[in-house]
XYZ file of C-alpha atoms in Angstrom:
681
model
C 23.847 25.484 -17.427
C 24.997 28.407 -15.264
C 22.745 30.129 -12.754
C 22.578 33.280 -14.864
C 21.702 31.367 -18.024
C 18.918 29.489 -16.209
C 17.514 32.727 -14.734
C 17.476 34.352 -18.170
C 15.762 31.316 -19.686
C 13.019 31.295 -17.032
C 12.415 35.034 -17.349
C 12.261 34.790 -21.129
C 9.868 31.826 -20.891
C 7.558 33.664 -18.507
C 7.569 36.737 -20.729
C 6.751 34.649 -23.802
C 10.004 35.694 -25.467
C 11.385 32.177 -25.770
C 9.453 28.949 -26.430
C 10.079 26.180 -23.948
C 11.841 23.098 -25.167
C 10.835 19.646 -24.102
C 8.038 17.194 -24.669
C 5.025 18.333 -26.665
C 2.046 19.023 -24.460
C 4.136 19.625 -21.344
C 5.655 22.994 -22.284
C 2.514 24.924 -21.394
C 2.169 23.454 -17.864
C 5.812 24.348 -17.213
C 5.344 27.866 -18.499
C 2.201 28.305 -16.411
C 4.086 27.084 -13.343
C 7.042 29.433 -13.943
C 4.577 32.313 -14.232
C 2.922 31.354 -10.939
C 6.299 31.113 -9.202
C 7.242 34.663 -10.209
C 3.918 36.510 -10.161
C 2.026 34.645 -7.421
C 4.693 33.184 -5.124
C 7.295 35.963 -5.644
C 10.149 33.486 -6.079
C 13.437 34.028 -7.913
C 14.894 31.200 -10.038
C 18.443 31.964 -8.893
C 17.674 31.702 -5.174
C 19.169 28.900 -3.106
C 16.301 26.609 -2.133
C 16.227 24.473 1.016
C 13.750 21.606 1.281
C 10.719 22.563 3.364
C 10.261 19.693 5.845
C 7.130 19.309 7.955
C 7.280 18.324 11.612
C 6.980 14.691 12.609
C 3.600 15.367 14.224
C 2.382 17.029 11.018
C 3.642 14.038 9.019
C 1.752 11.633 11.302
C -1.379 13.748 10.869
C -1.083 13.662 7.070
C -0.522 9.915 7.014
C -3.415 9.287 9.387
C -5.882 11.104 7.136
C -5.468 8.542 4.350
C -4.177 5.566 6.334
C -6.353 2.959 4.611
C -5.344 4.174 1.164
C -1.657 4.000 2.124
C -1.828 0.201 2.408
C -2.893 -0.254 -1.212
C -0.617 2.541 -2.462
C 2.412 1.001 -0.739
C 1.815 -2.320 -2.496
C 1.778 -0.564 -5.867
C 4.891 1.442 -4.977
C 6.784 -1.740 -4.083
C 5.978 -3.175 -7.506
C 6.946 0.035 -9.327
C 10.235 0.365 -7.438
C 11.349 -3.027 -8.701
C 11.020 -1.648 -12.235
C 12.968 1.595 -11.706
C 15.413 0.940 -8.848
C 18.189 0.020 -11.285
C 17.821 3.400 -12.997
C 18.675 5.343 -9.839
C 15.150 6.527 -9.057
C 13.403 6.908 -5.713
C 9.647 6.823 -5.159
C 7.616 9.428 -3.278
C 3.934 9.456 -2.415
C 2.586 12.935 -1.642
C -0.824 13.867 -0.285
C -3.093 16.567 -1.707
C -1.115 19.204 0.237
C 2.210 18.183 -1.308
C 3.595 16.504 1.827
C 5.649 13.362 1.180
C 3.901 10.682 3.267
C 5.648 7.566 1.912
C 9.024 6.897 0.360
C 11.088 4.090 -1.136
C 14.736 4.679 -1.963
C 18.321 3.494 -1.791
C 19.695 3.496 1.756
C 23.226 4.133 0.474
C 22.154 7.519 -0.936
C 20.026 8.444 2.062
C 21.966 11.557 3.079
C 21.986 13.015 -0.430
C 18.275 12.259 -0.858
C 17.430 14.025 2.393
C 19.480 17.043 1.365
C 17.626 17.138 -1.945
C 14.221 16.898 -0.253
C 13.494 13.422 -1.631
C 12.347 11.949 1.663
C 9.504 11.705 4.183
C 7.996 14.935 5.401
C 9.241 17.157 2.570
C 6.591 19.562 1.255
C 6.913 20.135 -2.504
C 4.153 22.686 -3.094
C 5.184 25.290 -5.657
C 5.463 28.078 -3.095
C 8.234 26.032 -1.416
C 9.861 24.097 -4.254
C 9.044 26.173 -7.321
C 8.212 24.253 -10.485
C 8.699 20.559 -9.693
C 7.016 17.236 -10.382
C 4.863 16.987 -7.257
C 4.022 20.662 -6.747
C 3.042 21.296 -10.355
C 1.111 18.022 -10.599
C -0.947 19.169 -7.584
C -2.232 22.035 -9.730
C -2.262 20.522 -13.224
C -3.622 17.138 -12.036
C -2.269 15.253 -15.040
C 0.756 12.978 -15.652
C 3.733 15.270 -15.726
C 7.493 15.292 -16.385
C 9.690 17.980 -14.863
C 13.128 17.227 -16.307
C 16.273 19.040 -15.214
C 16.025 22.701 -16.327
C 12.220 22.529 -16.400
C 12.567 23.144 -12.654
C 12.131 26.749 -11.542
C 15.039 26.865 -9.099
C 18.511 26.473 -10.613
C 19.574 24.363 -7.616
C 17.023 21.722 -8.674
C 18.082 21.445 -12.306
C 19.956 18.175 -11.741
C 16.673 16.507 -10.753
C 14.293 14.610 -12.988
C 10.749 14.147 -11.649
C 7.983 12.034 -13.177
C 4.548 12.194 -11.563
C 0.976 11.065 -11.978
C -2.068 12.260 -10.012
C -4.055 9.852 -7.846
C -7.795 10.045 -7.263
C -9.951 8.346 -4.664
C -12.918 6.112 -5.620
C -15.239 9.115 -5.434
C -13.159 11.013 -8.000
C -11.598 13.425 -5.494
C -7.939 14.371 -5.941
C -5.952 12.396 -3.379
C -2.274 13.005 -4.054
C 0.681 12.377 -6.339
C 2.846 9.357 -7.132
C 6.346 10.591 -7.975
C 9.456 8.938 -9.408
C 12.547 11.129 -9.046
C 16.285 10.941 -9.694
C 18.868 13.147 -7.985
C 21.080 13.199 -11.028
C 19.450 12.609 -14.394
C 20.965 12.373 -17.898
C 20.372 15.300 -20.255
C 18.261 13.121 -22.549
C 14.533 12.830 -21.755
C 14.105 9.287 -23.103
C 14.534 7.665 -19.678
C 11.940 10.049 -18.259
C 9.474 8.968 -20.918
C 9.927 5.318 -19.927
C 9.473 6.233 -16.260
C 6.366 8.275 -17.135
C 4.696 5.247 -18.718
C 5.517 3.013 -15.754
C 4.439 5.603 -13.200
C 1.138 6.274 -14.926
C 0.405 2.554 -15.259
C 1.119 1.822 -11.586
C -0.851 4.891 -10.530
C -3.895 3.464 -12.299
C -3.261 0.048 -10.717
C -3.251 1.639 -7.259
C -6.453 3.540 -8.009
C -8.226 0.459 -9.365
C -7.206 -1.776 -6.458
C -8.467 0.867 -4.033
C -11.645 1.213 -6.109
C -12.378 -2.513 -5.708
C -11.735 -2.304 -1.964
C -13.932 0.756 -1.534
C -16.859 -0.667 -3.511
C -16.702 -4.196 -2.096
C -20.426 -4.011 -1.335
C -21.414 -2.959 -4.868
C -21.575 -4.497 -8.316
C -18.490 -3.518 -10.309
C -18.580 -3.456 -14.104
C -15.083 -3.772 -15.575
C -14.615 -2.766 -19.210
C -11.634 -3.280 -21.492
C -10.883 -2.893 -25.187
C -9.266 -6.350 -25.110
C -11.621 -9.130 -24.000
C -8.889 -11.307 -22.485
C -7.902 -8.457 -20.122
C -11.341 -7.431 -18.886
C -10.840 -9.268 -15.586
C -7.323 -8.113 -14.785
C -6.533 -4.879 -16.628
C -9.724 -2.900 -17.066
C -9.675 0.404 -18.914
C -12.905 1.543 -17.232
C -14.585 0.551 -13.965
C -18.083 1.432 -12.782
C -19.683 0.677 -9.411
C -23.442 0.034 -9.651
C -26.227 -0.301 -7.128
C -28.914 -2.970 -7.363
C -31.007 -0.776 -9.671
C -28.221 -0.248 -12.199
C -27.411 3.322 -11.068
C -23.756 4.383 -11.289
C -22.461 5.094 -7.777
C -18.739 5.160 -8.553
C -16.339 5.428 -11.477
C -12.571 5.162 -11.764
C -10.491 7.852 -13.478
C -10.627 6.118 -16.863
C -14.415 5.858 -16.754
C -14.816 9.468 -15.657
C -12.686 10.712 -18.546
C -14.083 8.441 -21.233
C -17.750 8.162 -20.321
C -18.194 11.860 -19.704
C -18.369 12.164 -23.489
C -21.071 9.495 -23.577
C -23.014 11.354 -20.885
C -22.832 14.570 -22.877
C -24.311 12.658 -25.820
C -27.600 12.401 -23.921
C -27.696 15.690 -21.957
C -25.783 18.752 -20.868
C -24.920 17.150 -17.506
C -21.571 15.415 -17.924
C -21.446 13.893 -14.419
C -21.891 10.120 -14.773
C -22.423 9.474 -11.037
C -26.091 8.980 -10.267
C -26.995 8.094 -13.849
C -28.690 4.864 -14.939
C -26.305 2.666 -16.856
C -28.725 2.886 -19.792
C -27.692 6.552 -20.205
C -24.118 5.483 -20.945
C -24.518 2.324 -23.047
C -26.830 1.012 -25.747
C -29.000 -1.853 -24.449
C -26.707 -2.608 -21.487
C -29.130 -4.964 -19.725
C -28.856 -7.478 -22.543
C -25.074 -7.532 -22.131
C -25.353 -7.836 -18.354
C -27.726 -10.759 -18.778
C -25.072 -12.587 -20.776
C -22.503 -11.921 -18.074
C -24.558 -13.920 -15.562
C -23.881 -17.159 -17.421
C -21.174 -19.527 -16.131
C -19.169 -19.315 -19.345
C -19.205 -15.514 -19.409
C -15.461 -15.193 -18.835
C -14.797 -17.055 -22.084
C -17.579 -15.522 -24.209
C -17.365 -11.831 -23.393
C -20.401 -9.582 -23.624
C -19.813 -6.348 -25.520
C -21.169 -3.035 -24.262
C -21.399 -0.139 -26.712
C -21.367 3.448 -25.471
C -23.915 5.938 -26.762
C -21.171 7.399 -28.970
C -20.528 3.959 -30.529
C -17.323 2.817 -28.768
C -17.259 -0.903 -27.874
C -15.893 -2.482 -24.707
C -15.728 -6.066 -23.453
C -17.432 -6.385 -20.090
C -16.851 -8.297 -16.876
C -19.256 -8.031 -13.939
C -18.077 -8.563 -10.353
C -20.827 -9.116 -7.761
C -20.781 -7.555 -4.275
C -18.136 -9.262 -2.179
C -19.629 -8.384 1.221
C -23.411 -8.622 0.814
C -23.771 -12.230 2.038
C -21.229 -12.066 4.837
C -22.440 -12.336 8.406
C -20.842 -11.032 11.558
C -19.896 -14.537 12.658
C -18.214 -15.297 9.330
C -16.298 -12.035 9.374
C -15.108 -12.696 12.909
C -13.988 -16.214 12.012
C -11.927 -14.889 9.111
C -10.373 -12.051 11.055
C -8.982 -13.944 14.010
C -9.778 -16.544 16.653
C -12.718 -15.513 18.780
C -10.818 -15.678 22.037
C -8.589 -12.844 23.169
C -4.933 -13.901 22.803
C -3.049 -14.385 26.028
C 0.246 -12.601 26.499
C 2.068 -15.796 25.573
C -0.001 -16.165 22.409
C 1.044 -12.677 21.295
C 4.595 -13.926 20.719
C 3.665 -17.446 19.627
C 1.666 -16.190 16.659
C 4.805 -14.637 15.133
C 6.192 -17.962 13.919
C 5.357 -21.512 12.998
C 7.827 -24.386 13.285
C 10.976 -22.511 12.275
C 13.699 -23.505 14.750
C 15.587 -20.218 14.574
C 12.458 -18.174 15.277
C 11.383 -20.513 18.070
C 14.741 -19.925 19.806
C 14.309 -16.163 19.422
C 10.756 -16.357 20.797
C 11.868 -18.429 23.792
C 14.518 -15.811 24.514
C 11.962 -13.003 24.173
C 9.527 -14.682 26.582
C 12.227 -14.810 29.254
C 13.145 -11.147 28.799
C 9.812 -9.338 28.383
C 9.503 -8.461 32.080
C 13.199 -7.991 32.805
C 14.700 -4.488 32.931
C 17.019 -5.257 30.057
C 17.276 -3.200 26.874
C 16.988 -5.251 23.691
C 18.575 -4.770 20.277
C 16.772 -6.431 17.340
C 18.768 -6.896 14.160
C 17.613 -8.105 10.784
C 17.186 -7.142 7.171
C 14.712 -4.451 6.183
C 11.197 -5.856 6.234
C 11.803 -8.795 8.574
C 9.256 -7.444 11.066
C 11.430 -5.810 13.704
C 8.734 -3.362 14.830
C 6.096 -6.119 14.853
C 8.407 -8.207 17.050
C 9.072 -5.263 19.385
C 5.366 -4.498 19.705
C 4.650 -8.170 20.465
C 7.263 -8.113 23.249
C 5.555 -5.048 24.698
C 2.100 -6.642 24.511
C 3.417 -9.834 26.125
C 4.881 -7.923 29.064
C 3.416 -6.484 32.243
C 3.732 -3.066 30.534
C 1.084 -3.953 27.935
C -1.361 -1.350 29.282
C 1.324 1.368 29.143
C 2.418 3.348 26.048
C 4.361 1.760 23.198
C 6.086 4.659 21.421
C 7.793 3.865 18.113
C 10.349 6.284 16.697
C 11.901 5.830 13.269
C 15.266 7.504 13.696
C 15.755 7.533 9.911
C 12.437 9.261 9.190
C 12.605 12.271 11.533
C 14.395 15.230 9.883
C 17.712 15.967 11.599
C 16.593 19.528 12.352
C 13.557 18.270 14.290
C 14.702 15.041 15.900
C 15.992 16.689 19.081
C 12.728 18.507 19.856
C 10.639 15.482 18.847
C 12.584 13.125 21.135
C 13.225 15.321 24.162
C 10.405 17.851 23.936
C 10.677 21.548 24.826
C 9.374 24.138 27.223
C 7.160 27.102 26.345
C 8.897 29.832 24.356
C 11.995 27.747 23.580
C 12.065 28.830 19.940
C 9.996 30.721 17.390
C 6.998 28.691 16.286
C 7.008 26.486 19.376
C 3.717 25.560 21.010
C 2.547 28.013 23.624
C 2.578 25.371 26.372
C 5.621 23.503 25.158
C 5.607 19.862 24.065
C 6.223 16.569 25.806
C 8.859 14.622 23.851
C 8.369 11.092 22.564
C 10.791 9.684 25.135
C 8.781 11.180 27.986
C 5.531 9.964 26.366
C 6.809 6.386 26.692
C 7.207 6.724 30.468
C 6.231 3.426 32.137
C 6.009 1.621 28.811
C 8.297 0.724 25.919
C 10.356 3.052 23.738
C 11.054 1.490 20.328
C 13.947 3.111 18.445
C 13.781 1.855 14.872
C 16.809 2.290 12.583
C 18.916 3.414 15.540
C 21.980 3.290 13.298
C 20.726 6.416 11.495
C 20.604 8.594 14.603
C 23.038 11.564 14.390
C 26.105 11.306 16.627
C 25.196 14.468 18.546
C 21.894 12.956 19.616
C 23.457 9.605 20.455
C 25.242 11.380 23.289
C 21.986 12.769 24.713
C 20.255 9.401 24.346
C 23.126 7.741 26.217
C 22.452 10.076 29.150
C 18.753 9.178 29.102
C 19.589 5.474 29.301
C 22.233 5.984 31.979
C 20.402 8.417 34.258
C 16.799 7.402 33.472
C 15.845 11.055 33.068
C 15.176 13.407 30.166
C 15.950 17.117 29.843
C 13.549 18.982 27.507
C 14.945 21.779 25.343
C 14.873 25.095 27.191
C 14.607 23.436 30.596
C 17.191 23.175 33.374
C 15.262 20.585 35.367
C 15.470 16.937 34.257
C 12.376 14.724 34.396
C 12.649 11.186 35.769
C 11.302 8.467 33.494
C 10.732 4.731 33.710
C 11.026 2.922 30.422
C 12.330 -0.131 28.663
C 14.118 0.456 25.369
C 13.967 -1.822 22.346
C 16.174 -0.689 19.470
C 16.376 -2.077 15.957
C 18.628 -1.732 12.952
C 19.254 -3.413 9.615
C 22.805 -2.082 9.653
C 25.889 -3.725 11.181
C 26.370 -1.446 14.184
C 29.838 -2.872 14.932
C 31.004 -1.719 11.522
C 29.513 1.697 12.223
C 31.422 1.790 15.510
C 34.639 1.024 13.624
C 33.784 3.750 11.095
C 33.145 6.254 13.881
C 29.459 6.818 13.048
C 28.006 5.053 16.093
C 29.019 5.363 19.749
C 30.391 2.184 21.248
C 29.138 3.041 24.762
C 25.604 3.571 23.412
C 25.795 0.226 21.617
C 26.511 -1.616 24.869
C 23.746 0.299 26.647
C 21.261 -0.849 24.016
C 22.265 -4.463 23.550
C 21.572 -5.949 26.965
C 20.252 -8.733 24.747
C 20.543 -9.035 20.971
C 17.988 -10.856 18.845
C 18.574 -11.578 15.152
C 15.493 -12.065 13.015
C 16.101 -14.332 10.021
C 15.251 -13.267 6.480
C 11.974 -14.674 5.180
C 13.768 -16.706 2.495
C 15.689 -18.509 5.267
C 12.659 -19.441 7.345
C 11.109 -22.906 7.312
C 7.654 -21.645 8.342
C 6.928 -19.580 5.237
C 3.603 -21.358 4.663
C 2.468 -20.468 8.189
C 3.397 -16.808 7.684
C 1.682 -16.670 4.290
C -1.562 -18.096 5.675
C -1.440 -15.893 8.764
C -0.962 -12.686 6.743
C -3.539 -13.804 4.180
C -6.150 -14.095 6.931
C -5.297 -10.607 8.177
C -5.408 -8.959 4.746
C -8.568 -10.833 3.749
C -10.319 -9.673 6.909
C -9.469 -6.042 6.139
C -11.112 -6.323 2.713
C -13.978 -8.591 3.803
C -12.632 -11.279 1.492
C -12.341 -15.048 1.806
C -8.870 -16.242 2.851
C -8.505 -18.887 0.144
C -5.196 -19.591 -1.527
C -4.767 -21.796 -4.583
C -2.058 -24.469 -4.273
C -0.205 -23.162 -7.320
C -0.269 -19.639 -5.895
C 1.015 -20.955 -2.559
C 3.866 -22.756 -4.350
C 4.870 -19.494 -6.024
C 4.825 -17.616 -2.737
C 6.800 -20.246 -0.838
C 9.590 -20.552 -3.408
C 10.021 -16.827 -4.128
C 13.216 -15.297 -2.674
C 11.465 -12.343 -0.944
C 14.153 -9.653 -1.069
C 11.722 -7.358 0.779
C 11.010 -10.012 3.429
C 7.730 -10.065 5.399
C 6.886 -6.486 4.439
C 7.056 -7.408 0.765
C 4.987 -10.552 1.399
C 2.275 -8.528 3.139
C 2.187 -6.030 0.279
C 1.959 -8.823 -2.308
C -0.896 -10.497 -0.420
C -2.674 -7.174 0.048
C -2.429 -6.544 -3.696
C -3.509 -10.092 -4.574
C -6.541 -10.000 -2.260
C -7.549 -6.616 -3.672
C -7.237 -7.937 -7.236
C -9.048 -11.192 -6.459
C -12.372 -9.448 -5.863
C -12.660 -11.235 -2.525
C -13.223 -14.713 -3.988
C -9.880 -16.312 -3.159
C -6.323 -15.768 -4.388
C -5.295 -17.633 -7.520
C -2.015 -17.568 -9.374
C -3.234 -14.934 -11.837
C -3.857 -12.513 -8.970
C -0.171 -12.429 -7.968
C 1.986 -9.554 -9.271
C 3.396 -10.204 -12.736
C 6.994 -9.487 -11.736
C 6.816 -12.094 -8.963
C 5.599 -14.708 -11.442
C 8.243 -13.732 -13.979
C 11.043 -13.864 -11.402
C 10.010 -17.196 -9.999
C 8.224 -19.464 -12.468
C 6.926 -22.577 -10.676
C 5.820 -25.631 -12.687
C 2.214 -26.685 -12.196
C 2.289 -29.316 -9.485
C -1.077 -30.927 -10.055
C -3.127 -32.023 -12.995
C -6.126 -29.773 -13.452
C -9.417 -30.550 -15.078
C -11.889 -28.031 -16.490
C -14.556 -26.885 -14.066
C -18.015 -28.268 -14.501
C -20.213 -26.024 -16.626
C -23.945 -25.740 -16.495
C -26.610 -25.473 -19.163
C -27.697 -21.959 -20.010
C -30.743 -20.862 -18.103
C -33.558 -18.791 -19.631
C -32.851 -15.092 -19.342
C -35.443 -13.389 -17.165
C -36.133 -9.675 -16.734
C -33.411 -8.660 -14.297
C -32.041 -6.060 -11.996
C -28.348 -5.927 -11.228
C -29.062 -7.924 -8.056
C -29.978 -10.966 -10.148
C -26.663 -11.131 -11.974
C -24.480 -14.082 -10.969
C -20.701 -13.892 -10.309
C -18.659 -13.059 -13.361
C -15.643 -15.326 -13.228
C -15.863 -18.779 -14.720
C -15.124 -21.433 -12.175
C -11.322 -21.712 -11.803
C -9.599 -24.881 -12.821
C -9.644 -27.295 -9.911
C -7.438 -30.228 -9.015
C -9.217 -33.537 -9.391
C -11.337 -34.143 -6.282
C -12.288 -37.490 -4.756
C -15.498 -38.962 -6.242
C -18.621 -38.036 -4.268
C -22.010 -39.822 -3.910
C -24.704 -38.852 -6.411
C -26.850 -37.413 -3.591
C -24.246 -34.657 -3.128
C -24.612 -33.345 -6.665
C -27.257 -30.679 -5.786
C -25.013 -29.414 -2.989
C -21.929 -29.218 -5.192
C -23.910 -27.604 -8.010
C -25.291 -24.912 -5.697
C -21.888 -24.258 -4.159
C -20.201 -23.918 -7.534
C -22.947 -21.719 -8.910
C -22.515 -19.411 -5.916
C -18.691 -19.469 -6.061
C -18.582 -21.457 -2.789
C -20.423 -18.720 -0.906
C -21.997 -20.805 1.877
C -24.760 -18.326 2.734
C -25.851 -17.900 -0.879
C -25.759 -21.645 -1.571
C -27.742 -22.423 1.583
C -30.383 -19.877 0.589
C -30.674 -21.458 -2.863
C -31.056 -24.943 -1.355
C -33.588 -23.749 1.224
C -31.540 -24.743 4.268
C -29.661 -22.913 6.978
C -25.887 -22.468 6.800
C -25.330 -24.791 9.762
C -27.089 -27.650 7.955
C -25.076 -27.042 4.798
C -21.817 -26.987 6.739
C -22.811 -30.257 8.439
C -23.593 -31.960 5.125
C -20.348 -30.695 3.574
C -18.422 -32.167 6.490
C -20.385 -35.444 6.320
C -19.663 -36.001 2.625
C -16.178 -34.524 2.602
C -17.050 -31.557 0.369
C -14.333 -28.905 0.647
C -13.710 -25.575 -1.143
C -11.516 -25.974 -4.267
C -8.393 -24.365 -2.806
C -8.478 -26.864 0.108
C -8.021 -29.942 -2.113
């Protein structure tokens, strides 16, 4: 479609002279957006549009505001990207201001993606990008497809954008998950497939974050299919001990608002007793306290006669003590500088050689180049070298050379003096290189640095001084440089995209980190990261043997970063009670089926107890006891201990309280009789 034809189509659509084509239900949002672009933002559809990119400091500010949420969102994005990468899509996560704060894409198309604005720091609000997936979703706050000539600007009509809004656990609009393609086919069918996947993963991200946020509350999970109530809930409610709704996910807010209106004019479900939303809910919750509840689902019926199967998850943090939390998080002693490096690997010979080399170099004035695939932990390794050195109390400044927009990288790295350019800070700005004075400068993805800046960086390394923009007086600096790249820099030298003299300045020593699939200490890494992620969510770092077997044998194309994201997702989905095979992402299980290594026997069940008048606080954990490997026979005198532990899902504090003893005594008796948690058999 020519520019003139597109302009005429937009003008006709805004004037109501021509109906918009496209998917039913999405034509009106597009027309509303076109109208805003012309009447409110004073844009012209034929204008050449250039991506509006925020500064690196602004990007850091945006990311910092929702840092905790980013961890869960990244895990969901990794899973979604595996589904759409083969279709040529990239993934963007934008905040509520339209700023792209996370990104997953194809490195080979990096330059084209940056030019098209599909990268970190790009702001896609309608006043900058016209009608587009992210900007229009910010306003419409509903799943949205902006396909090709749905875009306002003609220069964007090759794009196809599929988005879904994201909400925080309190129901506040948080941002947008976007799947975009630089060049999309004319047909919309592929966009419809991407819309379904994007919406599904958006809800998964929301629900995982909901469980993390309400770890100290009862969570009622509701599904139209009983078998999926534990893993794929349609609705989720967080309840306090009196049965008052204190949180609701997006599905519950949409669906149960109707049920709330059934009883009164106030449609807000937060702060309402659960009895306002369901018919006789306490009877159903009483059934959910029984050990066999996961097999015999209780049904809850809304006040407008819609039935859901229920699953009740107890608070995951109420019985935890400070000492238990500390034990899970890390050893109680402060790591020595040597320990900082030692904790990066187990008994893998390759990694041990690299660590020995690092220990010898940490206090030498030698620049280091770290090479390895994406996700192998190059920044973690660099930070550990810094912390193990005598510079540990000095700044560690990390710069991702691939993430800083080319137009800003010079001012971000070298800084500038007052009045250097329009929009500059009144007092100027100290560059990142100068900020690392006395410490360590980490240059990640150094292979993506523009050639023009490689020359200036070479001077910094040679002369040990930096010249801010607008200044004629260099500033002396003292720093050690650690650079990293997943690219083959020698090939880039041969291709003329990387300076050979800079390469030899950087690689005083070269360290190659092996891919995770090549390492012999995968079990050590899995357990180490599991402890870290469990501590963040106040969960128990248990791992079922079958789940461990899956994790060890998986090929890990995303390396340690992918492993961390998988464990973060699994811990979030496990409700804090230990990671079992069903908590691992479905695509990991499908890609790497592992036969069951042990013979399992059904968990012991208990006779039903009389149902007493109850508050939510009296409801027992929802999940039936997982299948356990056969354990060694125990003396009869241990039966009360085992029974109490199983009834309380191996929560030591809760079991000790039931038995009328202190935790120390229970631990001592468990050790005496060889009683261990199920995932330790």
